[in-house]
CSV table of N, CA and C in Angstrom, one decimal:
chain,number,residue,atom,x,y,z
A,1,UNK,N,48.1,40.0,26.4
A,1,UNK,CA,47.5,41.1,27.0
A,1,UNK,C,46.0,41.0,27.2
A,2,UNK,N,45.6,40.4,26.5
A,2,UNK,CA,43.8,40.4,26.8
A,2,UNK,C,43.6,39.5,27.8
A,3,UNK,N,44.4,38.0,28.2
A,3,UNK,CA,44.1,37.5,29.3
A,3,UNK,C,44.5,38.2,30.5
A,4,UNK,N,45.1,39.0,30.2
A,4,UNK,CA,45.1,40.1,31.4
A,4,UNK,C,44.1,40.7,31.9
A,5,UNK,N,43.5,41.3,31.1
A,5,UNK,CA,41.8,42.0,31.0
A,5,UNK,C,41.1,41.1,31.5
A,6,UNK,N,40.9,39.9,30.7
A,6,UNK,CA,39.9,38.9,31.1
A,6,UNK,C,40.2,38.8,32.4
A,7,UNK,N,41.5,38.4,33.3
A,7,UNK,CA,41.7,38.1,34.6
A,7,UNK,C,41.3,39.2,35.6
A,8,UNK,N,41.3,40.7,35.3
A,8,UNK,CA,41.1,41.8,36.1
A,8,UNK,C,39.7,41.7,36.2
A,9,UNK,N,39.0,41.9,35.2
A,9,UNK,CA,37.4,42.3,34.8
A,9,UNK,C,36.8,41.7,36.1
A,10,UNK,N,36.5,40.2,36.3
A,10,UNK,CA,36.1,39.7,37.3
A,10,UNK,C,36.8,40.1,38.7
A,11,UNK,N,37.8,40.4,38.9
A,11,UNK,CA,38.4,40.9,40.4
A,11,UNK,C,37.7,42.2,40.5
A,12,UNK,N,37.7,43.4,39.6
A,12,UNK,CA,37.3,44.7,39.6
A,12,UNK,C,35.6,44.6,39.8
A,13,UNK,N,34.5,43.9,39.2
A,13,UNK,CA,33.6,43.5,40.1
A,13,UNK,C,33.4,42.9,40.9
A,14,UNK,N,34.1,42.1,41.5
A,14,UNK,CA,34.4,41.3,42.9
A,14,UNK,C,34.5,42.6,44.4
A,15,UNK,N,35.3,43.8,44.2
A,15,UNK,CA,35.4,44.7,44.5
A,15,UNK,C,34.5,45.1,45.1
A,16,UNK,N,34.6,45.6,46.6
A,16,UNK,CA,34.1,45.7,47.3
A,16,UNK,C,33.1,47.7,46.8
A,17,UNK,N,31.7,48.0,47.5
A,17,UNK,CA,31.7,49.0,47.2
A,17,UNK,C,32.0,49.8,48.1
A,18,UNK,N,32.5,51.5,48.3
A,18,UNK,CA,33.1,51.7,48.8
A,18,UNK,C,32.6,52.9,49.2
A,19,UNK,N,32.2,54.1,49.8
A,19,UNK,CA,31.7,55.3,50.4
A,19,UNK,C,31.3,56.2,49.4
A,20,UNK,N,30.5,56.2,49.1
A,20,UNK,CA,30.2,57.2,47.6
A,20,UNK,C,30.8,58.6,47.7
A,21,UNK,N,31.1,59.2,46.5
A,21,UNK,CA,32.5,60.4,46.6
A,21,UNK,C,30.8,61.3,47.7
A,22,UNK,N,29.9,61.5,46.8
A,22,UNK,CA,29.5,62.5,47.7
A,22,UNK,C,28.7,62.6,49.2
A,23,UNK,N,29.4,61.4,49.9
A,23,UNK,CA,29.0,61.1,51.2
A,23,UNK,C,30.5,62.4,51.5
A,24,UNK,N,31.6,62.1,50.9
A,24,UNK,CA,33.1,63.4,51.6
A,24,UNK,C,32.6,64.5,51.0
A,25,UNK,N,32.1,64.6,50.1
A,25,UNK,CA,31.3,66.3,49.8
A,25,UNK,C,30.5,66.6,50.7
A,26,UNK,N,30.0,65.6,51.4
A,26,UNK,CA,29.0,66.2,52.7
A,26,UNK,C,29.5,66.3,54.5
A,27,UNK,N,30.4,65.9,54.3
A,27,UNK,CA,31.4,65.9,55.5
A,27,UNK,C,31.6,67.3,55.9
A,28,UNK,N,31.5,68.6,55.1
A,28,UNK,CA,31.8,70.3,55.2
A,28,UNK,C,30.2,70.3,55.9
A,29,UNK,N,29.2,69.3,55.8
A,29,UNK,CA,27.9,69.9,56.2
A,29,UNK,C,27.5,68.7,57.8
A,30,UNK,N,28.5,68.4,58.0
A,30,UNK,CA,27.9,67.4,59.2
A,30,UNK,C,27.4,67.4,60.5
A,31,UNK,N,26.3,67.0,60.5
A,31,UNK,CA,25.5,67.2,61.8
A,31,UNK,C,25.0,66.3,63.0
A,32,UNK,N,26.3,65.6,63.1
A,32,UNK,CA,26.6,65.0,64.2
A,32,UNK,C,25.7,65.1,65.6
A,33,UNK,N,24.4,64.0,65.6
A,33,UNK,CA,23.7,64.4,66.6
A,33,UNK,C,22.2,64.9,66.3
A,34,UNK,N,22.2,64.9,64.3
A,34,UNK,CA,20.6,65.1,63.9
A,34,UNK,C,19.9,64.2,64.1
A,35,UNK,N,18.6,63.8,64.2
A,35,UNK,CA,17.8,63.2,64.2
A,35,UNK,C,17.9,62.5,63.0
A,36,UNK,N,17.4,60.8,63.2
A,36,UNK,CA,17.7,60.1,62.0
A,36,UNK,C,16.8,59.5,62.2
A,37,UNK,N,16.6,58.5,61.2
A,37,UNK,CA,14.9,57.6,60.7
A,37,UNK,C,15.8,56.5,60.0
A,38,UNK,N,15.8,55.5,60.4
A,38,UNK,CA,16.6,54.5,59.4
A,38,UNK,C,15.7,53.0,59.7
A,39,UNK,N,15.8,52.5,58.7
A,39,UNK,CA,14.7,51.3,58.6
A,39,UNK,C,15.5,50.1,59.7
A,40,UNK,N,15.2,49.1,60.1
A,40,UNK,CA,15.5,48.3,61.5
A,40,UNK,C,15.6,47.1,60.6
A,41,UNK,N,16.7,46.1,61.0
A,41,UNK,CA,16.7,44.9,60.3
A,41,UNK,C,15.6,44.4,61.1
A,42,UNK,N,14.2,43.3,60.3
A,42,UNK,CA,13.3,42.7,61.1
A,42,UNK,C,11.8,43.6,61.0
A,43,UNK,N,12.3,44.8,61.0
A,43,UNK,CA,10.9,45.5,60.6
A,43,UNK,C,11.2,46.7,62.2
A,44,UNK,N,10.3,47.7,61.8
A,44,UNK,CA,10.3,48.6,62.5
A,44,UNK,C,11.1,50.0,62.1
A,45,UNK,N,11.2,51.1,62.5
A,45,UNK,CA,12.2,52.3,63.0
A,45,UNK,C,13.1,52.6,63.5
A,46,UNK,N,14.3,53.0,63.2
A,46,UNK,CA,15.3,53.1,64.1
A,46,UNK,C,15.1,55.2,64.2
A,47,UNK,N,14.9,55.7,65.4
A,47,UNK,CA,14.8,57.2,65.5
A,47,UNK,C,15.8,57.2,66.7
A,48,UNK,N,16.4,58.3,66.3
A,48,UNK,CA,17.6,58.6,67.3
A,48,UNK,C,16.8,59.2,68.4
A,49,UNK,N,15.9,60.5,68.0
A,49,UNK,CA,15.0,60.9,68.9
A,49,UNK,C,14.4,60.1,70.2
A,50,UNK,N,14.0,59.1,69.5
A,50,UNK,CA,13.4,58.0,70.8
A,50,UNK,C,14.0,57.7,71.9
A,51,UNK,N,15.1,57.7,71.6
A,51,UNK,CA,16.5,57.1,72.7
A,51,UNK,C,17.4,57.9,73.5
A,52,UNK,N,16.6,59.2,73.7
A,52,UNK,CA,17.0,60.7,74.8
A,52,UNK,C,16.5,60.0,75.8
A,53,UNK,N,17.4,60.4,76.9
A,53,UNK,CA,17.2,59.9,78.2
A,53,UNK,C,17.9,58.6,78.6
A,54,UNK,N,18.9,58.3,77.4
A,54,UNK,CA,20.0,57.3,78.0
A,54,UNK,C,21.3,57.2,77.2
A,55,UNK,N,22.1,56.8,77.2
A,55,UNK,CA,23.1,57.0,76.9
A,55,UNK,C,23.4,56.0,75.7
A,56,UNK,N,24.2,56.3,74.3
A,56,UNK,CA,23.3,56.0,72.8
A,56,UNK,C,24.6,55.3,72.0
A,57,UNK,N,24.7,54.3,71.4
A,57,UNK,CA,25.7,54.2,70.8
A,57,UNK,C,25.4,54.2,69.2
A,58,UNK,N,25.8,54.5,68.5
A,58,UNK,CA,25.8,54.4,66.8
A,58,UNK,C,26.8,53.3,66.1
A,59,UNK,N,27.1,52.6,65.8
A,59,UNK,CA,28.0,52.4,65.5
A,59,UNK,C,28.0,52.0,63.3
A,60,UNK,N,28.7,52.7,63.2
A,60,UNK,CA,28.6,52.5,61.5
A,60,UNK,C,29.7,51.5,61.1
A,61,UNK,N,29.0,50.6,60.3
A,61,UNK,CA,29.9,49.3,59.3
A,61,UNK,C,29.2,49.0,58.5
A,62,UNK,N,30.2,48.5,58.0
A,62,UNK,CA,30.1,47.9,56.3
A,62,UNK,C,30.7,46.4,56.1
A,63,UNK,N,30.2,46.3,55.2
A,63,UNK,CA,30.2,44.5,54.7
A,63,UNK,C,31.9,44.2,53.9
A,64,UNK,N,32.4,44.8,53.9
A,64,UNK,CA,33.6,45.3,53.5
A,64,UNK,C,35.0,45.3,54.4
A,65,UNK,N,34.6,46.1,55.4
A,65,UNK,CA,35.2,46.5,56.7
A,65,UNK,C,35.9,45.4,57.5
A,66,UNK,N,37.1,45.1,57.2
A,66,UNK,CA,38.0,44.0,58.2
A,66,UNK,C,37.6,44.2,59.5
A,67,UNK,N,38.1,45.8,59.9
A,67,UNK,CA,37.7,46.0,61.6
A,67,UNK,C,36.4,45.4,62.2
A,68,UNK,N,35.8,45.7,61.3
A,68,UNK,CA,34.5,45.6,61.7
A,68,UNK,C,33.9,44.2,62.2
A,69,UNK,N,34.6,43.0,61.7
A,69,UNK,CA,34.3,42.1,62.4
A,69,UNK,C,34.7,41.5,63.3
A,70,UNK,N,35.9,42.3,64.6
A,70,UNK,CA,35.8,42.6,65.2
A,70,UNK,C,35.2,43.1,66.4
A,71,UNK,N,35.1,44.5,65.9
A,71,UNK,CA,34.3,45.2,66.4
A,71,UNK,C,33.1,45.0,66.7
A,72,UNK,N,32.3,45.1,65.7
A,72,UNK,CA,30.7,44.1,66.0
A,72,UNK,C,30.7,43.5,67.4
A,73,UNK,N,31.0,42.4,67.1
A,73,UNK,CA,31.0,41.5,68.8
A,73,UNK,C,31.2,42.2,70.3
A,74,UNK,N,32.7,42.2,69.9
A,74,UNK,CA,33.0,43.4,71.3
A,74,UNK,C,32.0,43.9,71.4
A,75,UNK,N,31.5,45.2,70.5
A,75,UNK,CA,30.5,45.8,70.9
A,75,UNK,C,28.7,45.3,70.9
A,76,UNK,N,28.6,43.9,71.0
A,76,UNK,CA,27.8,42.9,71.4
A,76,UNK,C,27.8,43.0,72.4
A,77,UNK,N,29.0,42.4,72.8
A,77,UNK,CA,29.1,41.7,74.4
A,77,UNK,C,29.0,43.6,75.3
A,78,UNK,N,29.7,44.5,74.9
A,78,UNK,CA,29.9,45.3,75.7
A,78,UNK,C,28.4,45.4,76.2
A,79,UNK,N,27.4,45.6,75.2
A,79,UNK,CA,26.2,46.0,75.1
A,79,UNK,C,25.2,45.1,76.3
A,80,UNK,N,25.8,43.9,76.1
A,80,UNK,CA,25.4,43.1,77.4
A,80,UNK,C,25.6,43.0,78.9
A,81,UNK,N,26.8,43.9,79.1
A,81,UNK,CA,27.5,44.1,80.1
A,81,UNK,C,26.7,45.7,80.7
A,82,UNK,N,26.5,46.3,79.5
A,82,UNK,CA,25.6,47.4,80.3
A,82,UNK,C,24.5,47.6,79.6
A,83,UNK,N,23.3,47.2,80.6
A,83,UNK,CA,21.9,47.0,80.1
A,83,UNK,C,21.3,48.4,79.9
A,84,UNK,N,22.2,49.7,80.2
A,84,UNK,CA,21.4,50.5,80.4
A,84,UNK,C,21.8,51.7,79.5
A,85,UNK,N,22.3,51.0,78.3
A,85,UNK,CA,23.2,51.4,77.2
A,85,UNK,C,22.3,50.9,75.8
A,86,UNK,N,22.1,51.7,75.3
A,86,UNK,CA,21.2,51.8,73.7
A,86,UNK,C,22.3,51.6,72.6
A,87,UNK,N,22.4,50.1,72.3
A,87,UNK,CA,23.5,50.5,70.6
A,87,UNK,C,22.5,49.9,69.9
A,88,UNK,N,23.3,50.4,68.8
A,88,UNK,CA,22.6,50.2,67.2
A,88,UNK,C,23.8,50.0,66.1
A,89,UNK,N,23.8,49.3,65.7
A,89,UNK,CA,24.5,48.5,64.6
A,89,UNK,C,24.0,49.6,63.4
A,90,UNK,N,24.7,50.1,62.7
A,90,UNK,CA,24.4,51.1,61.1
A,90,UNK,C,24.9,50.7,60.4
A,91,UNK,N,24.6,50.1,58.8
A,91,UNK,CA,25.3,49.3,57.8
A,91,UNK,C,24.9,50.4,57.0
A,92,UNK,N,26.5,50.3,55.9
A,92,UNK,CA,26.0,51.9,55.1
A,92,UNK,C,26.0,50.9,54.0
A,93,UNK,N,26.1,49.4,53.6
A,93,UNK,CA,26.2,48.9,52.3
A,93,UNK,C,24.9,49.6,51.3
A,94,UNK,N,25.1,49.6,50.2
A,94,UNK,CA,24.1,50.1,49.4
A,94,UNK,C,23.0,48.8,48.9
A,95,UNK,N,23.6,47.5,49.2
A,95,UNK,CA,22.9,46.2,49.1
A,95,UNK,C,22.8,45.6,50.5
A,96,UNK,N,21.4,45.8,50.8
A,96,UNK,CA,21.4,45.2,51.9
A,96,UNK,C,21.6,43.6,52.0
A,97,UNK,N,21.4,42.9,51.0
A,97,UNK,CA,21.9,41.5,51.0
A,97,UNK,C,23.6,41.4,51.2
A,98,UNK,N,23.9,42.4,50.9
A,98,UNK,CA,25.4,42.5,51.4
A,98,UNK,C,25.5,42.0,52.8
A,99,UNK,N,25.1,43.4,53.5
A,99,UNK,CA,24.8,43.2,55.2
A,99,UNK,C,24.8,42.0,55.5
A,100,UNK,N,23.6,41.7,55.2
A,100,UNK,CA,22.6,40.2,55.9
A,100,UNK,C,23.9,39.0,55.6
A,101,UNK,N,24.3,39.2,54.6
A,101,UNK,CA,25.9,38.1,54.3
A,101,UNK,C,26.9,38.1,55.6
A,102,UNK,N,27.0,39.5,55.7
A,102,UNK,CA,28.3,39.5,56.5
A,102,UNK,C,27.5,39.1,58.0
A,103,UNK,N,26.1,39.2,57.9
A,103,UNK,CA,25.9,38.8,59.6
A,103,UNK,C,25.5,37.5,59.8
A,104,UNK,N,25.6,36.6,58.5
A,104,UNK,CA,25.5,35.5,58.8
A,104,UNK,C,27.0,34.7,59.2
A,105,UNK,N,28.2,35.4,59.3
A,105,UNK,CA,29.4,35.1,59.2
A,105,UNK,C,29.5,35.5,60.5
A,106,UNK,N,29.7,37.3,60.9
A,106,UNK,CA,29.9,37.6,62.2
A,106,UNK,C,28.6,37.3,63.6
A,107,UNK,N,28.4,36.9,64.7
A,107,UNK,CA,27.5,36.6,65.4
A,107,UNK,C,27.0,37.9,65.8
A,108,UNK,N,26.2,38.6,65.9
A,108,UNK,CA,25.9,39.5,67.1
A,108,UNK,C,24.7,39.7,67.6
A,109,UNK,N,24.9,40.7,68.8
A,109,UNK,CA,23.3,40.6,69.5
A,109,UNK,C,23.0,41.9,69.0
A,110,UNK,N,22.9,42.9,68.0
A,110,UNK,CA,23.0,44.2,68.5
A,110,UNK,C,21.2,44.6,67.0
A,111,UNK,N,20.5,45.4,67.5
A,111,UNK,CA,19.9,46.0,66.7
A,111,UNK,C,20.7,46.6,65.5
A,112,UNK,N,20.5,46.3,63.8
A,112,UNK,CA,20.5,46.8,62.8
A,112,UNK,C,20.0,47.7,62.2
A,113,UNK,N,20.4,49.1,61.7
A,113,UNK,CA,19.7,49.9,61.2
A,113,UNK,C,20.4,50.0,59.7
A,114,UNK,N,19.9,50.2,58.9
A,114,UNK,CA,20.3,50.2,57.1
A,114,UNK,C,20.1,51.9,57.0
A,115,UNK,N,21.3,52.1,56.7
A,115,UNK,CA,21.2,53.5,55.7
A,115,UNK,C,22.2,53.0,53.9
A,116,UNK,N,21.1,52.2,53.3
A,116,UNK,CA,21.9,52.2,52.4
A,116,UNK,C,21.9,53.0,51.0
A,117,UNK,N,20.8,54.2,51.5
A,117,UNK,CA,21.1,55.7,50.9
A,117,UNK,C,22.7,56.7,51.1
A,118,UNK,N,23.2,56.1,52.3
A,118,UNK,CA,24.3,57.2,52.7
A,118,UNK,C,24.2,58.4,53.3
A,119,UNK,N,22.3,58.1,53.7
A,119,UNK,CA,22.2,59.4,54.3
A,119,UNK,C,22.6,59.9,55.4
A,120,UNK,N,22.4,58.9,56.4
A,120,UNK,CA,23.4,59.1,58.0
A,120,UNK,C,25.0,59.3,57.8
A,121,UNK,N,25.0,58.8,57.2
A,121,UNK,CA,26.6,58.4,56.6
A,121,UNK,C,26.9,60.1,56.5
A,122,UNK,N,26.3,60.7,55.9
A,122,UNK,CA,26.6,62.2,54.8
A,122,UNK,C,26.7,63.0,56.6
A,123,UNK,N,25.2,63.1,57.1
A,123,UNK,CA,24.7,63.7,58.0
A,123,UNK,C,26.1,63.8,58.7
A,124,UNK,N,26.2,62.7,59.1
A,124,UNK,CA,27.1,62.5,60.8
A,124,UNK,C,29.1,62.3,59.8
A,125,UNK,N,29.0,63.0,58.4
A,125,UNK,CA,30.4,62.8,58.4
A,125,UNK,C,31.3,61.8,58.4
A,126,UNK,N,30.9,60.7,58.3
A,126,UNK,CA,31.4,59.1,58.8
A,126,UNK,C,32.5,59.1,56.9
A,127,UNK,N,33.7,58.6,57.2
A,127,UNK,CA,34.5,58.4,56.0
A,127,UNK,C,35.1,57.0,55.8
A,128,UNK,N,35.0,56.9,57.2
A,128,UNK,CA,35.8,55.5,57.1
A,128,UNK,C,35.1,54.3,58.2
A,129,UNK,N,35.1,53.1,58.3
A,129,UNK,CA,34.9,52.1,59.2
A,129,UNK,C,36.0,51.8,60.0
A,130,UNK,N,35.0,51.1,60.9
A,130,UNK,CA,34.1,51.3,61.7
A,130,UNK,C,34.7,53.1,62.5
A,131,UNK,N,33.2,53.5,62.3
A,131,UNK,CA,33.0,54.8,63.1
A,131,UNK,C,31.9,55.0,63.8
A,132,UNK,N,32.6,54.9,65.3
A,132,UNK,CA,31.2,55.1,66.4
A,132,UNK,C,30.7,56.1,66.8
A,133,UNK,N,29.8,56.6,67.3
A,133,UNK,CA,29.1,57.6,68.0
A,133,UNK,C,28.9,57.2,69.2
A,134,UNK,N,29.0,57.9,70.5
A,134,UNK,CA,28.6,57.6,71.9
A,134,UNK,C,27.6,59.0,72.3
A,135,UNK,N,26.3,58.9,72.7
A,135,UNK,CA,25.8,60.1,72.9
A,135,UNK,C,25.3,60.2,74.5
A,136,UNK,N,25.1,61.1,75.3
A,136,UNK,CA,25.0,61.2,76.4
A,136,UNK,C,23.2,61.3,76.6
A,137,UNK,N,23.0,61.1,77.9
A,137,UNK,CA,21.3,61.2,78.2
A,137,UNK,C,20.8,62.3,77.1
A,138,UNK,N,21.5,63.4,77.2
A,138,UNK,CA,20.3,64.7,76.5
A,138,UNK,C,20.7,64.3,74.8
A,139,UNK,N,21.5,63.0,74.6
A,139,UNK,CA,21.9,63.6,72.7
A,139,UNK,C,23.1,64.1,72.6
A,140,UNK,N,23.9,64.6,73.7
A,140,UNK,CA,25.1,65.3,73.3
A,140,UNK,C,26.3,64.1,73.0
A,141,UNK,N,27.2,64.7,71.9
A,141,UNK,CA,28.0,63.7,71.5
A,141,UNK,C,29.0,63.8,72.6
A,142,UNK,N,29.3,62.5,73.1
A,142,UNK,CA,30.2,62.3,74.0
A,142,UNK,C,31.8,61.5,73.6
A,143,UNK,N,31.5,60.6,72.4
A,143,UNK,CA,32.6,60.1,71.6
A,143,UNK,C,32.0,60.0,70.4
A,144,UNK,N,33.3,60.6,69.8
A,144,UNK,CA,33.1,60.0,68.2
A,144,UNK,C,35.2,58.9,67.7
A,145,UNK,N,34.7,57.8,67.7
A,145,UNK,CA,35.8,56.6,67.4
A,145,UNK,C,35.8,56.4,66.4
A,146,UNK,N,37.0,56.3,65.6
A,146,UNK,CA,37.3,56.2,63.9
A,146,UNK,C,38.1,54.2,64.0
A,147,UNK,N,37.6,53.7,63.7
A,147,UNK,CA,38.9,52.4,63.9
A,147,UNK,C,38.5,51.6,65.2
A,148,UNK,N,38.8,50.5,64.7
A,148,UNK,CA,39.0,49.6,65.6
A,148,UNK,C,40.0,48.9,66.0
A,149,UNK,N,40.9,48.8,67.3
A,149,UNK,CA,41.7,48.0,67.2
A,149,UNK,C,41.6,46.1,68.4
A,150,UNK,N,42.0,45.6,68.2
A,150,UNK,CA,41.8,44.4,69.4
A,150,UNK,C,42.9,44.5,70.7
A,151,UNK,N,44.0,44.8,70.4
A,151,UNK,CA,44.5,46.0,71.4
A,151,UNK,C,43.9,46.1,71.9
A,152,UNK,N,43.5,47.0,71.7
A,152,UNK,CA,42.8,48.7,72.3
A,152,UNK,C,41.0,47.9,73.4
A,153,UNK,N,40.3,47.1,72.2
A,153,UNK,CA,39.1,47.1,72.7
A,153,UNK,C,38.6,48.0,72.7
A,154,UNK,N,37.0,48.2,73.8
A,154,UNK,CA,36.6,49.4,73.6
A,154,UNK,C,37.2,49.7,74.8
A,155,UNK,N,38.0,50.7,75.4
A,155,UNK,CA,38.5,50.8,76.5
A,155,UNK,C,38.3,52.5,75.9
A,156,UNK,N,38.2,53.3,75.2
A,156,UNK,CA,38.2,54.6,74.9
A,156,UNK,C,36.6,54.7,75.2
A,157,UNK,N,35.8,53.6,74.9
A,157,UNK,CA,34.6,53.8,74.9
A,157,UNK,C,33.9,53.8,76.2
A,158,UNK,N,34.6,52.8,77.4
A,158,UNK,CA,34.3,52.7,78.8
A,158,UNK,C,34.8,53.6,79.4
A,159,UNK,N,35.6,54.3,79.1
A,159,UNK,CA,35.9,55.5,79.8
A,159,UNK,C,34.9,56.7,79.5
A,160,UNK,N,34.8,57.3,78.1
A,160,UNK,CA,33.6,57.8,78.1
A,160,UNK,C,32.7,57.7,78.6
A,161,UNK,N,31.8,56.6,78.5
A,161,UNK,CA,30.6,56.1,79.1
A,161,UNK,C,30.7,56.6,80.7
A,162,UNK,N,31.8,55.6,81.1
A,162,UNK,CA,32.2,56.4,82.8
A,162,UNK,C,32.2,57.6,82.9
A,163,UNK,N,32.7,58.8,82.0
A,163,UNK,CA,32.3,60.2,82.6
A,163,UNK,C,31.1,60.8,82.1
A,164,UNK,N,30.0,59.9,81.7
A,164,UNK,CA,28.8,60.7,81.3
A,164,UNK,C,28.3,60.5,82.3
A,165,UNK,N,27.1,61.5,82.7
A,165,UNK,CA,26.4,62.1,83.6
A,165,UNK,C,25.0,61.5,83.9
């Protein structure tokens, strides 16, 4: 029985970390669309405020997240395909060396923002990965996407984008 222990102990820290309970206690308070301040991989500010007057993407992942490396790219390349489209990459890891790991694995072109407080995370209600935001010229939410599929693509997300204004 104890080599049992011994064999788990190291898997159970190996263990990925996972949405803190009180990011879903803040889910009853979500404000989808608040203004956010998140630090930029490279240096600089990430303010949601600054990026009124064009159409906004958020996209939240984790270093953890299968979909997500996926996703990421697609939503690379999408980002290339329309110049006139703001994404932002959001890593909720609580270690940002986490992140920086998984993006030496996945390729992408996309600006990084770290909330590895959970505070965006809490704000905007996000429970699971990958979870996008699409926001329109004025800020208004236009999509919110839970999942990623290769199926699918973003094809939920081009359609949106197509009916904003």
């Amino acid at each position: 029985m104890a080599w049992l222990l011994a064999a788990l102990i190291p898997l159970a820290q190996a263990a990925p970390e996972m949405i803190p309970l009180e990011v879903f206690e803040s889910v009853k308070r979500a404000e989808v669309g608040a203004d956010l301040e998140l630090p930029l991989r490279g240096g600089g500010t990430f303010r949601l405020s600054d990026h009124r007057g064009k159409p906004l993407i958020l996209s939240f992942w984790a270093s953890w997240c299968t979909p997500c490396r996926k996703e990421l790219p697609a939503l690379s390349q999408f980002a290339k395909e329309h110049p006139g489209l703001a994404v932002f990459a959001v890593n909720v890891d609580r270690a940002q060396a986490d992140a920086e790991k998984f993006l030496s694995q996945v390729q992408i072109d996309l600006p990084v923002a770290f909330d590895t407080a959970g505070q965006a995370l809490g704000r905007y209600g996000v429970t699971s990965m990958p979870t996008m935001f699409l926001f329109d010229r004025a800020g208004g939410l236009a999509l919110r996407k839970t999942g990623f599929s290769e199926e699918k693509g973003l094809v939920e997300l081009q359609t949106a984008l197509t009916g904003l204004k």
